C-alpha cells in the first residue's frame, strides 16, 4: 500500500512509518535528496534510485540511519523500473511508499539547441522520463 506523506515529522509520523521502505526514484537531485532526508527522519528505510549511482550513494551516506540503499536505474526505461522494484524488494524489503521525482529537459544539455532543432529521439526520451516514467 502506498501513501501520501504530508505534515511535519513529529512523533506520530515517526511511529507510523518506522521501518517502512520508501523508494525515491530520482532521489539524488535537490528535491529528491531533500525528500530522502525527510523520509529517513520519519523512520523510513530509503531506497534511493537514480541514473547517477555515485550521486545516489553520496546522498545515502548523508542520511540518518543505516539500512538505506542506493540503486542505479534509468527512470525513462520501463525495464529498469520493473527490475528496480524487484531488486529493492529482494535487497531491502517490500516497498510501502513510492516517490517519483525524476525529470529532465527536452533538449540535450550536452548540446544546447533550439527546441525546434531537437531530435525525435531526445524528445521521446524526455517524454518517457517526465510523463511515462511515473506510469511504469
Coordinates of N, CA and C in Angstrom, one line a residue:
X1 N 0.8 -1.2 0.0 CA 0.0 0.0 0.0 C 0.9 1.2 0.0
X2 N 0.6 2.2 -0.9 CA 1.4 3.4 -0.9 C 0.5 4.5 -0.2
X3 N 1.2 5.6 0.3 CA 0.5 6.6 1.0 C 1.1 8.0 0.6
X4 N 0.3 9.0 0.9 CA 0.8 10.4 0.7 C 1.4 10.9 2.0
X5 N 2.6 11.5 1.9 CA 3.3 12.0 3.1 C 3.2 13.5 3.1
X6 N 2.5 14.0 4.2 CA 2.3 15.4 4.4 C 2.6 15.8 5.8
X7 N 2.6 17.0 6.1 CA 2.8 17.5 7.5 C 4.2 17.5 8.0
X8 N 4.4 17.5 9.3 CA 5.7 17.6 9.9 C 6.1 16.2 10.4
X9 N 7.4 16.1 10.6 CA 8.0 14.8 11.1 C 7.9 14.8 12.6
X10 N 6.7 14.7 13.1 CA 6.5 14.7 14.6 C 6.6 13.2 15.1
X11 N 6.4 13.0 16.4 CA 6.5 11.6 16.9 C 5.4 10.7 16.3
X12 N 4.2 11.2 16.0 CA 3.2 10.3 15.4 C 3.6 9.8 14.1
X13 N 4.2 10.8 13.3 CA 4.7 10.4 11.9 C 5.8 9.3 12.0
X14 N 6.7 9.5 13.0 CA 7.8 8.6 13.1 C 7.3 7.2 13.5
X15 N 6.4 7.1 14.4 CA 5.9 5.8 14.8 C 5.1 5.1 13.6
X16 N 4.4 5.9 12.9 CA 3.6 5.3 11.8 C 4.4 4.8 10.6
X17 N 5.6 5.3 10.4 CA 6.4 4.9 9.3 C 7.7 4.2 9.6
X18 N 7.9 3.9 10.9 CA 9.1 3.3 11.3 C 9.4 2.0 10.6
X19 N 10.5 2.0 9.9 CA 10.9 0.7 9.2 C 10.3 0.5 7.8
X20 N 9.3 1.3 7.4 CA 8.8 1.1 6.1 C 9.8 1.5 5.0
X21 N 9.7 0.8 3.9 CA 10.6 1.0 2.8 C 10.0 2.1 1.9
X22 N 10.8 3.2 1.7 CA 10.3 4.3 0.8 C 11.3 4.3 -0.4
X23 N 10.7 4.1 -1.6 CA 11.5 4.1 -2.8 C 11.4 5.5 -3.4
X24 N 12.5 6.2 -3.6 CA 12.6 7.5 -4.2 C 13.3 7.4 -5.5
X25 N 12.5 7.6 -6.6 CA 13.1 7.5 -8.0 C 13.5 8.9 -8.4
X26 N 14.8 9.1 -8.7 CA 15.3 10.4 -9.0 C 15.7 11.1 -7.7
X27 N 16.2 10.3 -6.7 CA 16.4 10.8 -5.4 C 17.8 11.5 -5.2
X28 N 18.7 11.6 -6.2 CA 20.0 12.1 -6.0 C 20.0 13.6 -6.2
X29 N 19.0 14.2 -6.8 CA 18.9 15.7 -7.1 C 18.5 16.4 -5.8
X30 N 18.3 17.7 -6.0 CA 18.0 18.6 -4.9 C 16.6 18.2 -4.2
X31 N 15.6 18.1 -5.0 CA 14.2 17.8 -4.5 C 14.2 16.4 -4.0
X32 N 14.7 15.4 -4.8 CA 14.8 14.0 -4.3 C 15.6 13.9 -3.1
X33 N 16.7 14.5 -3.0 CA 17.6 14.4 -1.8 C 16.9 14.9 -0.6
X34 N 16.3 16.1 -0.7 CA 15.5 16.6 0.5 C 14.4 15.7 0.9
X35 N 13.8 15.1 -0.1 CA 12.7 14.1 0.2 C 13.3 12.9 0.9
X36 N 14.4 12.4 0.5 CA 15.1 11.3 1.1 C 15.4 11.6 2.6
X37 N 15.9 12.8 2.8 CA 16.2 13.2 4.2 C 15.0 13.2 5.1
X38 N 13.9 13.7 4.5 CA 12.7 13.8 5.3 C 12.1 12.4 5.6
X39 N 12.1 11.5 4.6 CA 11.7 10.2 4.8 C 12.5 9.4 5.8
X40 N 13.8 9.6 5.8 CA 14.7 9.0 6.7 C 14.5 9.5 8.2
X41 N 14.2 10.8 8.3 CA 13.9 11.4 9.6 C 12.6 10.8 10.1
X42 N 11.7 10.5 9.2 CA 10.4 9.9 9.6 C 10.5 8.5 10.0
X43 N 11.7 7.9 9.9 CA 11.8 6.5 10.3 C 11.8 5.5 9.1
X44 N 11.7 6.0 7.9 CA 11.7 5.1 6.7 C 13.0 4.6 6.4
X45 N 13.1 3.4 5.8 CA 14.3 2.9 5.2 C 14.2 3.4 3.7
X46 N 15.2 4.2 3.3 CA 15.2 4.8 2.0 C 15.9 3.9 1.0
X47 N 15.2 3.6 -0.1 CA 15.8 3.0 -1.3 C 15.9 4.1 -2.3
X48 N 17.0 4.7 -2.6 CA 17.2 5.8 -3.5 C 17.7 5.3 -4.8
X49 N 16.9 5.6 -5.9 CA 17.2 5.2 -7.2 C 17.5 6.4 -8.1
X50 N 18.6 6.3 -8.9 CA 18.9 7.4 -9.7 C 19.7 6.9 -10.9
X51 N 19.7 7.6 -12.0 CA 20.6 7.2 -13.1 C 22.1 7.4 -12.8
X52 N 22.3 8.3 -11.8 CA 23.7 8.6 -11.4 C 23.9 7.8 -10.0
X53 N 24.5 6.6 -10.1 CA 24.6 5.8 -8.9 C 25.6 6.5 -7.9
X54 N 26.7 7.1 -8.4 CA 27.6 7.7 -7.5 C 27.0 8.8 -6.7
X55 N 26.1 9.6 -7.3 CA 25.4 10.7 -6.6 C 24.4 10.1 -5.6
X56 N 23.8 9.0 -6.0 CA 22.8 8.3 -5.1 C 23.5 7.8 -3.9
X57 N 24.7 7.2 -4.1 CA 25.5 6.7 -2.9 C 26.0 7.8 -2.0
X58 N 26.3 8.9 -2.6 CA 26.7 10.1 -1.7 C 25.6 10.5 -0.9
X59 N 24.4 10.6 -1.5 CA 23.2 11.1 -0.7 C 22.9 10.1 0.4
X60 N 22.9 8.8 0.1 CA 22.6 7.7 1.1 C 23.6 7.9 2.3
X61 N 24.8 8.2 2.0 CA 25.8 8.3 3.1 C 25.5 9.5 4.0
X62 N 24.7 10.4 3.6 CA 24.4 11.6 4.4 C 23.1 11.4 5.2
X63 N 22.4 10.3 5.0 CA 21.1 10.1 5.6 C 21.3 9.5 7.0
X64 N 20.4 9.9 8.0 CA 20.5 9.3 9.3 C 19.9 7.9 9.2
X65 N 20.5 6.9 9.9 CA 20.1 5.5 9.8 C 21.1 4.7 9.0
X66 N 20.9 3.4 9.0 CA 22.0 2.6 8.4 C 21.5 1.6 7.3
X67 N 20.2 1.4 7.2 CA 19.7 0.4 6.2 C 19.4 0.9 4.9
X68 N 19.6 2.2 4.6 CA 19.3 2.8 3.3 C 20.2 2.3 2.3
X69 N 19.7 2.2 1.0 CA 20.5 1.7 -0.1 C 20.3 2.5 -1.3
X70 N 21.3 2.6 -2.1 CA 21.3 3.3 -3.4 C 21.2 2.3 -4.6
X71 N 20.5 2.6 -5.6 CA 20.3 1.8 -6.8 C 20.4 2.6 -8.0
X72 N 21.0 2.0 -9.0 CA 21.1 2.6 -10.4 C 19.8 2.2 -11.2
X73 N 19.2 3.2 -11.7 CA 18.0 3.0 -12.6 C 17.8 4.2 -13.5
X74 N 17.4 3.9 -14.7 CA 17.0 4.9 -15.7 C 15.5 5.0 -15.6
X75 N 15.0 6.1 -15.1 CA 13.5 6.3 -14.9 C 12.8 6.4 -16.2
X76 N 13.5 6.6 -17.3 CA 12.9 6.6 -18.6 C 12.8 5.2 -19.3
X77 N 13.2 4.2 -18.5 CA 13.2 2.8 -19.0 C 12.3 1.9 -18.2
X78 N 11.2 1.4 -18.9 CA 10.3 0.6 -18.2 C 11.0 -0.7 -17.6
X79 N 11.9 -1.2 -18.4 CA 12.6 -2.4 -17.9 C 13.4 -2.1 -16.7
X80 N 14.1 -1.0 -16.6 CA 14.8 -0.6 -15.4 C 13.9 -0.4 -14.2
X81 N 12.8 0.2 -14.4 CA 11.9 0.4 -13.3 C 11.3 -0.9 -12.8
X82 N 10.9 -1.7 -13.7 CA 10.4 -3.1 -13.2 C 11.5 -3.8 -12.5
X83 N 12.7 -3.8 -13.0 CA 13.8 -4.5 -12.3 C 14.2 -3.8 -11.0
X84 N 14.0 -2.5 -10.9 CA 14.3 -1.8 -9.7 C 13.4 -2.3 -8.6
X85 N 12.1 -2.4 -8.8 CA 11.2 -2.8 -7.8 C 11.6 -4.2 -7.3
X86 N 11.9 -5.1 -8.2 CA 12.3 -6.4 -7.8 C 13.6 -6.4 -6.9
X87 N 14.6 -5.6 -7.3 CA 15.8 -5.5 -6.6 C 15.6 -4.9 -5.2
X88 N 14.8 -3.8 -5.1 CA 14.6 -3.2 -3.8 C 13.9 -4.2 -2.9
X89 N 12.8 -4.9 -3.4 CA 12.1 -5.8 -2.5 C 13.0 -7.0 -2.1
X90 N 13.9 -7.4 -3.0 CA 14.8 -8.5 -2.6 C 15.9 -8.1 -1.6
X91 N 16.4 -6.9 -1.8 CA 17.6 -6.4 -1.0 C 17.2 -5.6 0.2
X92 N 16.0 -4.9 0.2 CA 15.7 -4.0 1.3 C 14.4 -4.5 2.0
X93 N 13.4 -4.8 1.2 CA 12.1 -5.3 1.7 C 11.0 -4.7 0.9
X94 N 9.7 -5.1 1.2 CA 8.6 -4.6 0.4 C 8.4 -3.1 0.5
X95 N 8.1 -2.5 -0.7 CA 8.0 -1.1 -0.8 C 6.6 -0.7 -0.4
X96 N 6.6 0.3 0.6 CA 5.4 0.8 1.1 C 5.1 2.2 0.5
X97 N 6.1 3.0 0.2 CA 6.0 4.4 -0.2 C 6.8 4.5 -1.5
X98 N 6.2 5.2 -2.5 CA 7.0 5.5 -3.7 C 6.9 7.0 -4.0
X99 N 8.0 7.6 -4.2 CA 8.1 9.0 -4.6 C 8.9 9.1 -5.9
X100 N 8.2 9.6 -6.9 CA 8.8 9.8 -8.2 C 9.2 11.2 -8.4
X101 N 10.4 11.6 -8.4 CA 10.9 13.0 -8.6 C 11.9 13.1 -9.7
X102 N 12.0 12.1 -10.5 CA 12.9 12.1 -11.7 C 12.3 13.0 -12.7
X103 N 13.2 13.7 -13.5 CA 12.7 14.6 -14.6 C 13.9 15.2 -15.2
X104 N 13.7 15.7 -16.4 CA 14.8 16.3 -17.1 C 14.3 17.1 -18.3
X105 N 15.2 17.8 -19.0 CA 14.9 18.7 -20.1 C 14.5 17.9 -21.4
X106 N 13.9 18.6 -22.3 CA 13.6 18.0 -23.6 C 14.6 18.4 -24.6
X107 N 15.7 18.9 -24.2 CA 16.9 19.1 -25.1 C 18.1 18.5 -24.5
X108 N 19.0 18.2 -25.3 CA 20.2 17.5 -24.8 C 21.1 18.6 -24.1
X109 N 21.3 18.6 -22.8 CA 22.1 19.6 -22.1 C 23.6 19.6 -22.6
X110 N 24.0 18.5 -23.2 CA 25.4 18.5 -23.6 C 25.6 19.2 -25.0
X111 N 24.4 19.3 -25.7 CA 24.4 20.0 -27.0 C 23.2 21.0 -27.0
X112 N 23.3 22.1 -26.3 CA 22.2 23.0 -26.3 C 21.8 23.5 -27.7
X113 N 20.5 23.5 -27.9 CA 20.0 23.9 -29.2 C 18.6 24.4 -29.0
X114 N 18.0 24.9 -30.1 CA 16.6 25.4 -30.1 C 15.7 24.1 -30.0
X115 N 14.6 24.3 -29.3 CA 13.7 23.1 -29.2 C 13.2 22.7 -30.6
X116 N 13.1 23.6 -31.5 CA 12.7 23.2 -32.9 C 13.8 22.3 -33.6
X117 N 15.0 22.4 -33.1 CA 16.1 21.5 -33.6 C 16.3 20.2 -32.9
X118 N 15.5 20.0 -31.9 CA 15.6 18.8 -31.0 C 15.2 17.6 -31.8
X119 N 16.1 16.5 -31.7 CA 15.8 15.3 -32.4 C 14.6 14.6 -31.8
X120 N 14.0 13.8 -32.6 CA 12.8 13.0 -32.1 C 13.3 12.1 -31.0
X121 N 14.5 11.5 -31.1 CA 15.0 10.6 -30.0 C 15.1 11.3 -28.7
X122 N 15.6 12.6 -28.7 CA 15.8 13.3 -27.4 C 14.4 13.7 -26.9
X123 N 13.5 14.1 -27.8 CA 12.1 14.5 -27.4 C 11.4 13.3 -26.8
X124 N 11.5 12.1 -27.4 CA 10.8 10.9 -26.9 C 11.4 10.5 -25.5
X125 N 12.7 10.6 -25.3 CA 13.3 10.3 -24.0 C 12.8 11.2 -23.0
X126 N 12.7 12.5 -23.3 CA 12.2 13.4 -22.3 C 10.7 13.1 -21.9
X127 N 10.0 12.7 -22.9 CA 8.6 12.3 -22.6 C 8.5 11.0 -21.8
X128 N 9.4 10.0 -22.1 CA 9.4 8.8 -21.2 C 9.8 9.2 -19.8
X129 N 10.8 10.0 -19.6 CA 11.2 10.4 -18.3 C 10.2 11.2 -17.5
X130 N 9.7 12.2 -18.2 CA 8.8 13.2 -17.5 C 7.3 12.8 -17.4
X131 N 6.9 12.0 -18.3 CA 5.5 11.6 -18.3 C 5.2 10.1 -18.1
X132 N 5.9 9.3 -18.9 CA 5.6 7.9 -18.8 C 6.3 7.2 -17.6
X133 N 7.5 7.8 -17.2 CA 8.2 7.1 -16.1 C 7.4 6.9 -14.8
X134 N 6.6 7.9 -14.5 CA 5.7 7.8 -13.4 C 4.7 6.6 -13.5
X135 N 4.3 6.4 -14.7 CA 3.3 5.3 -15.0 C 4.0 3.9 -14.9
X136 N 5.3 3.8 -15.2 CA 5.9 2.5 -15.2 C 5.8 1.9 -13.8

